[in-house]
Tab-separated table of C-alpha atoms in Angstrom:
chain	number	residue	atom	x	y	z
F	1	MET	CA	-1.084	20.259	2.936
F	2	THR	CA	1.750	20.826	5.224
F	3	THR	CA	1.714	21.216	9.018
F	4	VAL	CA	3.008	24.371	10.457
F	5	PRO	CA	5.062	23.491	13.537
F	6	GLU	CA	4.504	26.157	16.185
F	7	THR	CA	7.372	25.427	18.596
F	8	ALA	CA	10.819	24.038	18.570
F	9	GLU	CA	9.595	20.879	20.315
F	10	ASP	CA	6.706	20.311	17.874
F	11	GLN	CA	9.249	20.690	15.122
F	12	ALA	CA	11.400	17.946	16.606
F	13	CYS	CA	8.426	15.691	16.835
F	14	HIS	CA	6.857	16.471	13.495
F	15	SER	CA	9.144	17.516	10.750
F	16	GLY	CA	12.466	18.739	12.136
F	17	PRO	CA	15.841	17.159	11.703
F	18	HIS	CA	15.339	15.029	14.758
F	19	GLY	CA	11.890	13.688	13.814
F	20	TYR	CA	11.012	10.426	12.059
F	21	ILE	CA	10.912	12.495	8.917
F	22	GLN	CA	14.504	11.595	8.119
F	23	ASP	CA	13.300	8.113	6.949
F	24	LYS	CA	10.311	9.576	5.202
F	25	PRO	CA	11.090	8.277	1.655
F	26	ARG	CA	11.617	4.799	3.106
F	27	TYR	CA	8.406	4.869	5.038
F	28	LEU	CA	6.480	6.179	1.976
F	29	ASN	CA	7.911	3.364	-0.072
F	30	ARG	CA	6.838	0.814	2.427
F	31	LEU	CA	3.366	2.371	2.698
F	32	LYS	CA	3.028	2.348	-1.092
F	33	ARG	CA	3.817	-1.371	-1.102
F	34	ILE	CA	1.209	-1.771	1.641
F	35	GLU	CA	-1.403	0.077	-0.427
F	36	GLY	CA	-0.629	-2.275	-3.284
F	37	GLN	CA	-0.985	-5.272	-0.971
F	38	ALA	CA	-4.458	-4.012	0.126
F	39	ARG	CA	-5.459	-3.496	-3.482
F	40	GLY	CA	-4.200	-7.032	-4.335
F	41	ILE	CA	-6.415	-8.491	-1.575
F	42	SER	CA	-9.413	-6.661	-2.915
F	43	ARG	CA	-8.694	-8.125	-6.377
F	44	MET	CA	-8.286	-11.641	-4.989
F	45	VAL	CA	-11.677	-11.532	-3.453
F	46	ASP	CA	-13.167	-10.112	-6.619
F	47	GLU	CA	-11.637	-12.874	-8.661
F	48	ASP	CA	-12.733	-15.684	-6.212
F	49	VAL	CA	-9.155	-16.655	-5.362
F	50	TYR	CA	-8.973	-19.531	-2.844
F	51	CYS	CA	-9.877	-18.277	0.569
F	52	ILE	CA	-6.707	-19.621	2.310
F	53	ASP	CA	-4.467	-17.765	-0.159
F	54	ILE	CA	-6.285	-14.524	0.638
F	55	LEU	CA	-5.839	-15.153	4.413
F	56	THR	CA	-2.067	-15.609	3.806
F	57	GLN	CA	-1.963	-12.203	2.060
F	58	ILE	CA	-3.918	-10.573	4.938
F	59	SER	CA	-1.419	-11.994	7.452
F	60	ALA	CA	1.472	-10.675	5.390
F	61	LEU	CA	-0.177	-7.236	5.165
F	62	ASN	CA	-0.820	-7.163	8.914
F	63	SER	CA	2.837	-8.037	9.594
F	64	ALA	CA	4.056	-5.340	7.188
F	65	LEU	CA	1.838	-2.743	8.902
F	66	GLU	CA	3.042	-3.850	12.308
F	67	ASN	CA	6.621	-3.342	11.165
F	68	VAL	CA	5.944	0.161	9.990
F	69	ALA	CA	4.147	0.882	13.315
F	70	LEU	CA	7.102	-0.469	15.312
F	71	GLY	CA	9.559	1.637	13.295
F	72	LEU	CA	7.409	4.810	13.787
F	73	LEU	CA	7.128	4.107	17.427
F	74	ASP	CA	10.874	3.642	17.944
F	75	ASP	CA	11.519	6.872	16.011
F	76	HIS	CA	8.961	8.639	18.172
F	77	LEU	CA	10.441	7.358	21.445
F	78	ARG	CA	13.958	8.111	20.328
F	79	HIS	CA	13.224	11.642	19.253
F	80	CYS	CA	10.117	13.193	20.765
F	81	VAL	CA	10.130	11.368	24.042
F	82	LEU	CA	13.860	11.499	24.810
F	83	ASP	CA	14.019	15.116	23.687
F	84	ALA	CA	11.260	16.038	25.902
F	85	ALA	CA	12.884	14.198	28.820
F	86	ARG	CA	16.188	16.093	28.230
F	87	GLU	CA	14.343	19.387	28.193
F	88	GLY	CA	12.717	18.627	31.518
F	89	GLY	CA	9.244	19.552	32.594
F	90	ASP	CA	6.067	17.561	32.505
F	91	GLU	CA	6.074	17.064	28.667
F	92	ALA	CA	8.089	13.818	28.787
F	93	GLU	CA	5.548	12.163	31.128
F	94	LYS	CA	2.705	13.234	28.897
F	95	LYS	CA	4.426	11.973	25.786
F	96	LEU	CA	5.210	8.663	27.479
F	97	LYS	CA	1.600	8.204	28.468
F	98	GLU	CA	0.604	8.677	24.784
F	99	ALA	CA	3.292	6.229	23.617
F	100	SER	CA	2.304	3.549	26.213
F	101	ASP	CA	-1.285	3.916	25.042
F	102	ALA	CA	-0.169	3.507	21.447
F	103	VAL	CA	1.788	0.401	22.407
F	104	ARG	CA	-1.355	-1.035	24.126
F	105	ARG	CA	-3.478	-0.520	21.053
F	106	LEU	CA	-0.812	-2.225	18.799
F	107	VAL	CA	-0.491	-5.223	21.228
F	108	LYS	CA	-4.273	-5.512	21.560
F	109	SER	CA	-5.120	-4.952	17.898
D	1	MET	CA	-9.351	-12.967	-14.696
D	2	THR	CA	-11.739	-15.632	-13.588
D	3	THR	CA	-10.844	-18.949	-11.964
D	4	VAL	CA	-12.026	-22.043	-13.574
D	5	PRO	CA	-13.372	-24.402	-10.913
D	6	GLU	CA	-12.734	-27.971	-11.990
D	7	THR	CA	-14.960	-29.928	-9.640
D	8	ALA	CA	-18.184	-29.386	-7.782
D	9	GLU	CA	-16.319	-29.063	-4.660
D	10	ASP	CA	-13.821	-26.553	-5.880
D	11	GLN	CA	-16.817	-24.521	-7.139
D	12	ALA	CA	-18.328	-24.578	-3.616
D	13	CYS	CA	-15.050	-23.262	-2.203
D	14	HIS	CA	-14.422	-20.716	-4.811
D	15	SER	CA	-17.393	-19.118	-6.535
D	16	GLY	CA	-20.360	-21.409	-6.062
D	17	PRO	CA	-23.544	-20.501	-4.158
D	18	HIS	CA	-22.139	-22.081	-0.983
D	19	GLY	CA	-18.827	-20.194	-1.051
D	20	TYR	CA	-17.997	-16.891	0.571
D	21	ILE	CA	-18.843	-15.248	-2.716
D	22	GLN	CA	-22.375	-14.582	-1.384
D	23	ASP	CA	-20.984	-11.812	0.725
D	24	LYS	CA	-18.633	-10.524	-1.992
D	25	PRO	CA	-20.048	-6.988	-2.329
D	26	ARG	CA	-19.808	-6.596	1.434
D	27	TYR	CA	-16.253	-7.825	1.491
D	28	LEU	CA	-15.243	-5.571	-1.449
D	29	ASN	CA	-16.756	-2.605	0.238
D	30	ARG	CA	-14.814	-3.370	3.519
D	31	LEU	CA	-11.658	-3.802	1.446
D	32	LYS	CA	-12.204	-0.567	-0.470
D	33	ARG	CA	-12.388	1.219	2.889
D	34	ILE	CA	-9.218	-0.594	3.952
D	35	GLU	CA	-7.403	0.560	0.819
D	36	GLY	CA	-8.501	4.154	1.699
D	37	GLN	CA	-7.210	3.748	5.202
D	38	ALA	CA	-3.802	2.617	3.847
D	39	ARG	CA	-3.735	5.527	1.484
D	40	GLY	CA	-4.663	7.815	4.401
D	41	ILE	CA	-1.683	6.589	6.511
D	42	SER	CA	0.654	7.183	3.599
D	43	ARG	CA	-0.702	10.797	3.340
D	44	MET	CA	-0.267	11.254	7.075
D	45	VAL	CA	3.381	10.253	6.894
D	46	ASP	CA	3.895	12.517	3.880
D	47	GLU	CA	2.252	15.433	5.705
D	48	ASP	CA	4.331	14.888	8.960
D	49	VAL	CA	1.185	14.274	10.955
D	50	TYR	CA	1.882	13.525	14.645
D	51	CYS	CA	3.338	10.028	15.051
D	52	ILE	CA	0.949	8.826	17.692
D	53	ASP	CA	-1.966	9.727	15.409
D	54	ILE	CA	-0.454	7.657	12.662
D	55	LEU	CA	-0.063	4.687	15.052
D	56	THR	CA	-3.670	4.959	15.981
D	57	GLN	CA	-4.705	4.657	12.353
D	58	ILE	CA	-2.343	1.686	11.825
D	59	SER	CA	-3.951	-0.093	14.764
D	60	ALA	CA	-7.397	0.627	13.398
D	61	LEU	CA	-6.345	-0.686	9.930
D	62	ASN	CA	-4.858	-3.893	11.478
D	63	SER	CA	-8.113	-4.409	13.308
D	64	ALA	CA	-10.183	-3.956	10.140
D	65	LEU	CA	-8.030	-6.438	8.336
D	66	GLU	CA	-8.284	-8.979	11.103
D	67	ASN	CA	-12.052	-8.731	10.996
D	68	VAL	CA	-12.082	-9.419	7.250
D	69	ALA	CA	-9.741	-12.344	7.764
D	70	LEU	CA	-11.940	-13.716	10.568
D	71	GLY	CA	-15.004	-13.420	8.292
D	72	LEU	CA	-13.413	-15.105	5.427
D	73	LEU	CA	-12.052	-17.864	7.637
D	74	ASP	CA	-15.480	-18.473	9.113
D	75	ASP	CA	-17.061	-18.672	5.647
D	76	HIS	CA	-14.342	-20.965	4.492
D	77	LEU	CA	-14.775	-23.352	7.443
D	78	ARG	CA	-18.542	-23.213	7.146
D	79	HIS	CA	-18.552	-24.021	3.446
D	80	CYS	CA	-15.398	-25.675	2.069
D	81	VAL	CA	-14.385	-27.563	5.153
D	82	LEU	CA	-17.860	-28.762	6.293
D	83	ASP	CA	-18.801	-29.629	2.671
D	84	ALA	CA	-15.727	-31.635	2.270
D	85	ALA	CA	-16.470	-33.441	5.604
D	86	ARG	CA	-19.879	-34.222	4.411
D	87	GLU	CA	-18.589	-35.692	1.200
D	88	GLY	CA	-16.270	-37.903	3.066
D	89	GLY	CA	-12.780	-38.772	1.951
D	90	ASP	CA	-9.394	-37.257	2.832
D	91	GLU	CA	-10.175	-33.878	1.482
D	92	ALA	CA	-11.663	-32.601	4.750
D	93	GLU	CA	-8.516	-33.398	6.708
D	94	LYS	CA	-6.429	-31.600	4.146
D	95	LYS	CA	-8.592	-28.521	4.202
D	96	LEU	CA	-8.551	-28.446	7.969
D	97	LYS	CA	-4.803	-28.646	7.996
D	98	GLU	CA	-4.727	-25.579	5.697
D	99	ALA	CA	-7.273	-23.757	7.811
D	100	SER	CA	-5.325	-24.496	11.002
D	101	ASP	CA	-2.114	-23.134	9.404
D	102	ALA	CA	-3.977	-19.943	8.359
D	103	VAL	CA	-5.286	-19.461	11.931
D	104	ARG	CA	-1.628	-19.874	13.157
D	105	ARG	CA	-0.473	-17.224	10.752
D	106	LEU	CA	-3.260	-14.839	11.890
D	107	VAL	CA	-2.623	-15.332	15.588
D	108	LYS	CA	1.177	-15.014	15.203
D	109	SER	CA	1.025	-12.019	12.828
H	1	MET	CA	17.770	-13.995	46.438
H	2	THR	CA	18.163	-10.198	46.213
H	3	THR	CA	19.810	-8.252	43.491
H	4	VAL	CA	22.494	-5.883	44.557
H	5	PRO	CA	22.214	-2.653	42.613
H	6	GLU	CA	25.639	-1.277	41.903
H	7	THR	CA	24.949	2.163	40.758
H	8	ALA	CA	22.326	4.840	41.395
H	9	GLU	CA	20.961	4.292	37.929
H	10	ASP	CA	20.676	0.600	38.300
H	11	GLN	CA	18.920	1.253	41.548
H	12	ALA	CA	16.354	3.440	39.761
H	13	CYS	CA	15.698	0.712	37.197
H	14	HIS	CA	15.649	-2.240	39.600
H	15	SER	CA	14.475	-1.674	43.123
H	16	GLY	CA	14.882	2.004	43.988
H	17	PRO	CA	12.014	4.271	44.886
H	18	HIS	CA	11.573	5.346	41.314
H	19	GLY	CA	11.415	1.811	39.817
H	20	TYR	CA	8.475	-0.390	39.105
H	21	ILE	CA	9.016	-1.835	42.515
H	22	GLN	CA	6.614	0.688	43.992
H	23	ASP	CA	3.672	-1.406	42.609
H	24	LYS	CA	5.402	-4.706	43.462
H	25	PRO	CA	2.612	-6.082	45.713
H	26	ARG	CA	0.013	-5.288	43.101
H	27	TYR	CA	2.134	-7.072	40.320
H	28	LEU	CA	2.705	-10.034	42.630
H	29	ASN	CA	-1.027	-10.297	43.285
H	30	ARG	CA	-1.790	-10.197	39.536
H	31	LEU	CA	0.935	-12.807	38.793
H	32	LYS	CA	-0.391	-15.023	41.589
H	33	ARG	CA	-3.838	-14.930	39.910
H	34	ILE	CA	-2.074	-15.759	36.535
H	35	GLU	CA	-0.432	-18.742	38.112
H	36	GLY	CA	-3.733	-19.918	39.306
H	37	GLN	CA	-5.168	-19.431	35.876
H	38	ALA	CA	-2.367	-21.554	34.293
H	39	ARG	CA	-2.992	-24.251	36.925
H	40	GLY	CA	-6.702	-24.103	36.165
H	41	ILE	CA	-6.072	-24.719	32.445
H	42	SER	CA	-3.884	-27.715	33.239
H	43	ARG	CA	-6.690	-29.081	35.384
H	44	MET	CA	-9.313	-28.420	32.650
H	45	VAL	CA	-7.264	-30.517	30.190
H	46	ASP	CA	-6.756	-33.277	32.753
H	47	GLU	CA	-10.468	-33.379	33.399
H	48	ASP	CA	-11.387	-33.385	29.692
H	49	VAL	CA	-13.288	-30.083	29.952
H	50	TYR	CA	-14.777	-29.067	26.619
H	51	CYS	CA	-12.094	-27.683	24.278
H	52	ILE	CA	-13.708	-24.385	23.566
H	53	ASP	CA	-13.951	-23.571	27.285
H	54	ILE	CA	-10.209	-24.256	27.646
H	55	LEU	CA	-9.487	-21.972	24.705
H	56	THR	CA	-11.557	-19.154	26.324
H	57	GLN	CA	-9.442	-19.549	29.476
H	58	ILE	CA	-6.219	-19.410	27.474
H	59	SER	CA	-7.344	-16.176	25.741
H	60	ALA	CA	-8.094	-14.681	29.141
H	61	LEU	CA	-4.666	-15.662	30.580
H	62	ASN	CA	-2.967	-14.242	27.471
H	63	SER	CA	-4.846	-10.999	27.923
H	64	ALA	CA	-3.894	-10.871	31.663
H	65	LEU	CA	-0.198	-11.467	30.871
H	66	GLU	CA	-0.249	-8.769	28.193
H	67	ASN	CA	-1.694	-6.321	30.685
H	68	VAL	CA	1.107	-7.122	33.189
H	69	ALA	CA	3.694	-6.684	30.348
H	70	LEU	CA	2.168	-3.334	29.278
H	71	GLY	CA	2.128	-2.093	32.901
H	72	LEU	CA	5.804	-3.159	33.453
H	73	LEU	CA	6.808	-1.597	30.122
H	74	ASP	CA	5.142	1.752	31.011
H	75	ASP	CA	6.945	1.766	34.402
H	76	HIS	CA	10.122	0.962	32.723
H	77	LEU	CA	9.911	3.707	30.144
H	78	ARG	CA	8.651	6.150	32.751
H	79	HIS	CA	11.500	5.491	35.223
H	80	CYS	CA	14.580	3.851	33.620
H	81	VAL	CA	14.331	5.356	30.235
H	82	LEU	CA	13.277	8.902	31.181
H	83	ASP	CA	15.837	8.938	34.007
H	84	ALA	CA	18.626	7.964	31.713
H	85	ALA	CA	17.556	10.681	29.238
H	86	ARG	CA	17.612	13.286	31.945
H	87	GLU	CA	21.078	12.161	33.024
H	88	GLY	CA	22.316	12.558	29.475
H	89	GLY	CA	24.883	10.269	27.762
H	90	ASP	CA	24.379	7.199	25.572
H	91	GLU	CA	22.514	5.162	28.219
H	92	ALA	CA	19.120	6.514	27.194
H	93	GLU	CA	19.495	5.403	23.507
H	94	LYS	CA	20.666	1.919	24.705
H	95	LYS	CA	17.700	1.624	26.993
H	96	LEU	CA	15.289	2.779	24.343
H	97	LYS	CA	16.626	0.169	21.880
H	98	GLU	CA	16.031	-2.542	24.486
H	99	ALA	CA	12.500	-1.232	25.093
H	100	SER	CA	11.685	-1.078	21.398
H	101	ASP	CA	12.874	-4.614	21.008
H	102	ALA	CA	10.660	-5.737	23.902
H	103	VAL	CA	7.644	-3.971	22.346
H	104	ARG	CA	8.393	-5.811	19.084
H	105	ARG	CA	8.420	-9.177	20.897
H	106	LEU	CA	5.153	-8.413	22.588
H	107	VAL	CA	3.435	-7.195	19.401
H	108	LYS	CA	4.669	-10.216	17.416
H	109	SER	CA	4.044	-12.822	20.218
R	1	MET	CA	-14.135	-33.732	39.131
R	2	THR	CA	-14.943	-35.638	35.992
R	3	THR	CA	-17.251	-34.597	33.259
R	4	VAL	CA	-20.054	-36.927	32.498
R	5	PRO	CA	-20.427	-37.155	28.657
R	6	GLU	CA	-24.069	-37.747	27.820
R	7	THR	CA	-24.043	-38.706	24.168
R	8	ALA	CA	-21.685	-40.516	21.771
R	9	GLU	CA	-20.867	-37.194	20.164
R	10	ASP	CA	-20.146	-35.411	23.343
R	11	GLN	CA	-17.825	-38.278	24.195
R	12	ALA	CA	-15.897	-37.888	20.897
R	13	CYS	CA	-15.438	-34.190	21.816
R	14	HIS	CA	-14.498	-34.671	25.363
R	15	SER	CA	-12.676	-37.878	26.286
R	16	GLY	CA	-13.411	-40.488	23.571
R	17	PRO	CA	-10.798	-42.016	21.385
R	18	HIS	CA	-11.395	-39.326	18.737
R	19	GLY	CA	-10.929	-36.391	21.064
R	20	TYR	CA	-7.898	-34.344	21.825
R	21	ILE	CA	-7.450	-36.566	24.736
R	22	GLN	CA	-5.047	-38.786	22.838
R	23	ASP	CA	-2.314	-36.135	23.290
R	24	LYS	CA	-3.224	-35.507	26.881
R	25	PRO	CA	0.123	-36.374	28.438
R	26	ARG	CA	1.862	-34.026	25.981
R	27	TYR	CA	-0.485	-31.175	26.681
R	28	LEU	CA	-0.251	-31.710	30.447
R	29	ASN	CA	3.573	-31.575	30.154
R	30	ARG	CA	3.412	-28.409	28.137
R	31	LEU	CA	0.993	-26.815	30.594
R	32	LYS	CA	3.288	-27.919	33.513
R	33	ARG	CA	6.149	-26.046	31.910
R	34	ILE	CA	3.758	-23.048	31.344
R	35	GLU	CA	2.924	-23.050	35.036
R	36	GLY	CA	6.588	-23.050	35.860
R	37	GLN	CA	7.102	-20.053	33.504
R	38	ALA	CA	4.387	-18.179	35.305
R	39	ARG	CA	5.903	-18.950	38.651
R	40	GLY	CA	9.315	-17.862	37.315
R	41	ILE	CA	7.881	-14.474	36.190
R	42	SER	CA	6.496	-13.924	39.680
R	43	ARG	CA	9.845	-14.727	41.247
R	44	MET	CA	11.643	-12.352	38.838
R	45	VAL	CA	9.297	-9.460	39.857
R	46	ASP	CA	9.791	-10.363	43.526
R	47	GLU	CA	13.557	-10.311	43.066
R	48	ASP	CA	13.580	-7.029	41.146
R	49	VAL	CA	15.056	-8.670	38.065
R	50	TYR	CA	15.671	-6.180	35.187
R	51	CYS	CA	12.296	-5.217	33.656
R	52	ILE	CA	13.262	-6.024	30.098
R	53	ASP	CA	14.206	-9.497	31.050
R	54	ILE	CA	10.768	-10.051	32.593
R	55	LEU	CA	9.077	-8.728	29.515
R	56	THR	CA	11.082	-11.299	27.371
R	57	GLN	CA	9.730	-14.098	29.596
R	58	ILE	CA	6.225	-12.774	29.342
R	59	SER	CA	6.496	-12.865	25.560
R	60	ALA	CA	7.817	-16.463	25.652
R	61	LEU	CA	4.962	-17.548	27.970
R	62	ASN	CA	2.405	-15.833	25.664
R	63	SER	CA	3.846	-17.648	22.726
R	64	ALA	CA	3.783	-21.091	24.586
R	65	LEU	CA	0.208	-20.554	25.485
R	66	GLU	CA	-0.762	-19.578	21.973
R	67	ASN	CA	0.904	-22.821	20.700
R	68	VAL	CA	-1.178	-24.907	23.136
R	69	ALA	CA	-4.316	-23.055	22.065
R	70	LEU	CA	-3.618	-23.549	18.410
R	71	GLY	CA	-2.975	-27.282	19.060
R	72	LEU	CA	-6.150	-27.694	20.947
R	73	LEU	CA	-8.084	-25.839	18.354
R	74	ASP	CA	-6.703	-28.071	15.535
R	75	ASP	CA	-7.636	-31.168	17.506
R	76	HIS	CA	-11.149	-29.717	18.081
R	77	LEU	CA	-11.769	-28.855	14.539
R	78	ARG	CA	-10.368	-32.229	13.352
R	79	HIS	CA	-12.501	-34.290	15.697
R	80	CYS	CA	-15.444	-32.608	17.095
R	81	VAL	CA	-16.286	-30.358	14.138
R	82	LEU	CA	-15.546	-32.835	11.310
R	83	ASP	CA	-17.284	-35.607	13.211
R	84	ALA	CA	-20.351	-33.462	13.631
R	85	ALA	CA	-20.302	-32.605	9.923
R	86	ARG	CA	-20.024	-36.295	8.950
R	87	GLU	CA	-23.073	-37.074	11.122
R	88	GLY	CA	-25.111	-34.347	9.472
R	89	GLY	CA	-27.684	-32.167	11.258
R	90	ASP	CA	-27.276	-28.697	12.696
R	91	GLU	CA	-24.585	-29.606	15.165
R	92	ALA	CA	-21.653	-29.003	12.876
R	93	GLU	CA	-22.842	-25.344	12.186
R	94	LYS	CA	-23.123	-24.728	15.875
R	95	LYS	CA	-19.734	-26.154	16.609
R	96	LEU	CA	-18.254	-24.235	13.890
R	97	LYS	CA	-19.692	-20.909	15.243
R	98	GLU	CA	-18.113	-21.673	18.534
R	99	ALA	CA	-14.775	-22.393	17.012
R	100	SER	CA	-14.899	-19.194	14.962
R	101	ASP	CA	-15.604	-17.220	18.129
R	102	ALA	CA	-12.652	-18.977	19.800
R	103	VAL	CA	-10.362	-18.011	16.968
R	104	ARG	CA	-11.596	-14.389	17.114
R	105	ARG	CA	-10.769	-14.290	20.807
R	106	LEU	CA	-7.279	-15.762	20.186
R	107	VAL	CA	-6.512	-13.336	17.384
R	108	LYS	CA	-7.813	-10.343	19.314
R	109	SER	CA	-6.236	-11.368	22.658
């Protein structure tokens, strides 16, 4: 499936040259490793590995996920939000509200 | 692979009737869902889904992982640590130190 | 002590009508409550209050501090960062880098 | 105000020689510094200090609070919970439930 960006601005935020897409292979690599870590934790539980060692892996996975989230958020602010601000209009405020809410969820999760 | 518990106490902490193993199918189910969530996030990046929606999924995944970790930790304290305390000796202190370090990593990650 | 804003932009980010200063009395009230919570925790330790009750108060204080931080961050993005983006130039990128670093510290702390 | 411990076990958990009280001066010192940090943040807002610098101080304060909480929790597990386990009975389970709930609040806050 591919998304079909409908406006120039959508394109910048989704898949255009200014979006986070430029680092896509790097993100996909990191996420592939994260999937592997999740699978590894499943296997550890299945094989009765010592609980503390499983907890260590979960902390590492949480940390890796947070780093991906912080990277995506930075890209998003840098491209979608700044671009919207430069274009003027209410869009920037709306995008900033969304971003602040996303930060809140990250900090509270 | 199966672990080979060497003492009664190890057995209680790893795969015995008092270990967290009693909830194993439930943990494995939750971890299977978590793997699916990780795979879903990968797909969202690949398909250029809107960044904020990806961040929401990452927060949900972090929260699900924390809940698994908190469950495993509770089981561990309840079984390994309390059992070691009941048996006496230095083992309980050692296990508690390990558990405190694991809590620190969870809180700080 | 009062800061002396040197440029229009500094003014917007520090104490001008577009800065977070507009909510200053509300922030100062929340921070006064937070100081009181910190003092209360000190008193609880001094009076040997049950450990778990102290931990509950520390969690509440952490949560209150996070809420202040999230509010200040939102104000900062909304005013300093968006204003810098609207004015053009490199300032917006610089401010965004700072903001992303601040989010990272909040998420990781 | 002073708490009035009613049983030997309460005493161990509150103010006896096995409680966290043995580090009381150190905790009180750390909490005094924490109060000072909270007051400093209030002053920074009042003096319109740059928002990002305030956020840095809030992250530092959160981290200091978490460290106090992790120290208190470790003392609590080491003394109240292990002691209860050694004495037998249902008390240890009850105390562990409390401790797990406190860890959950810390991780989620």
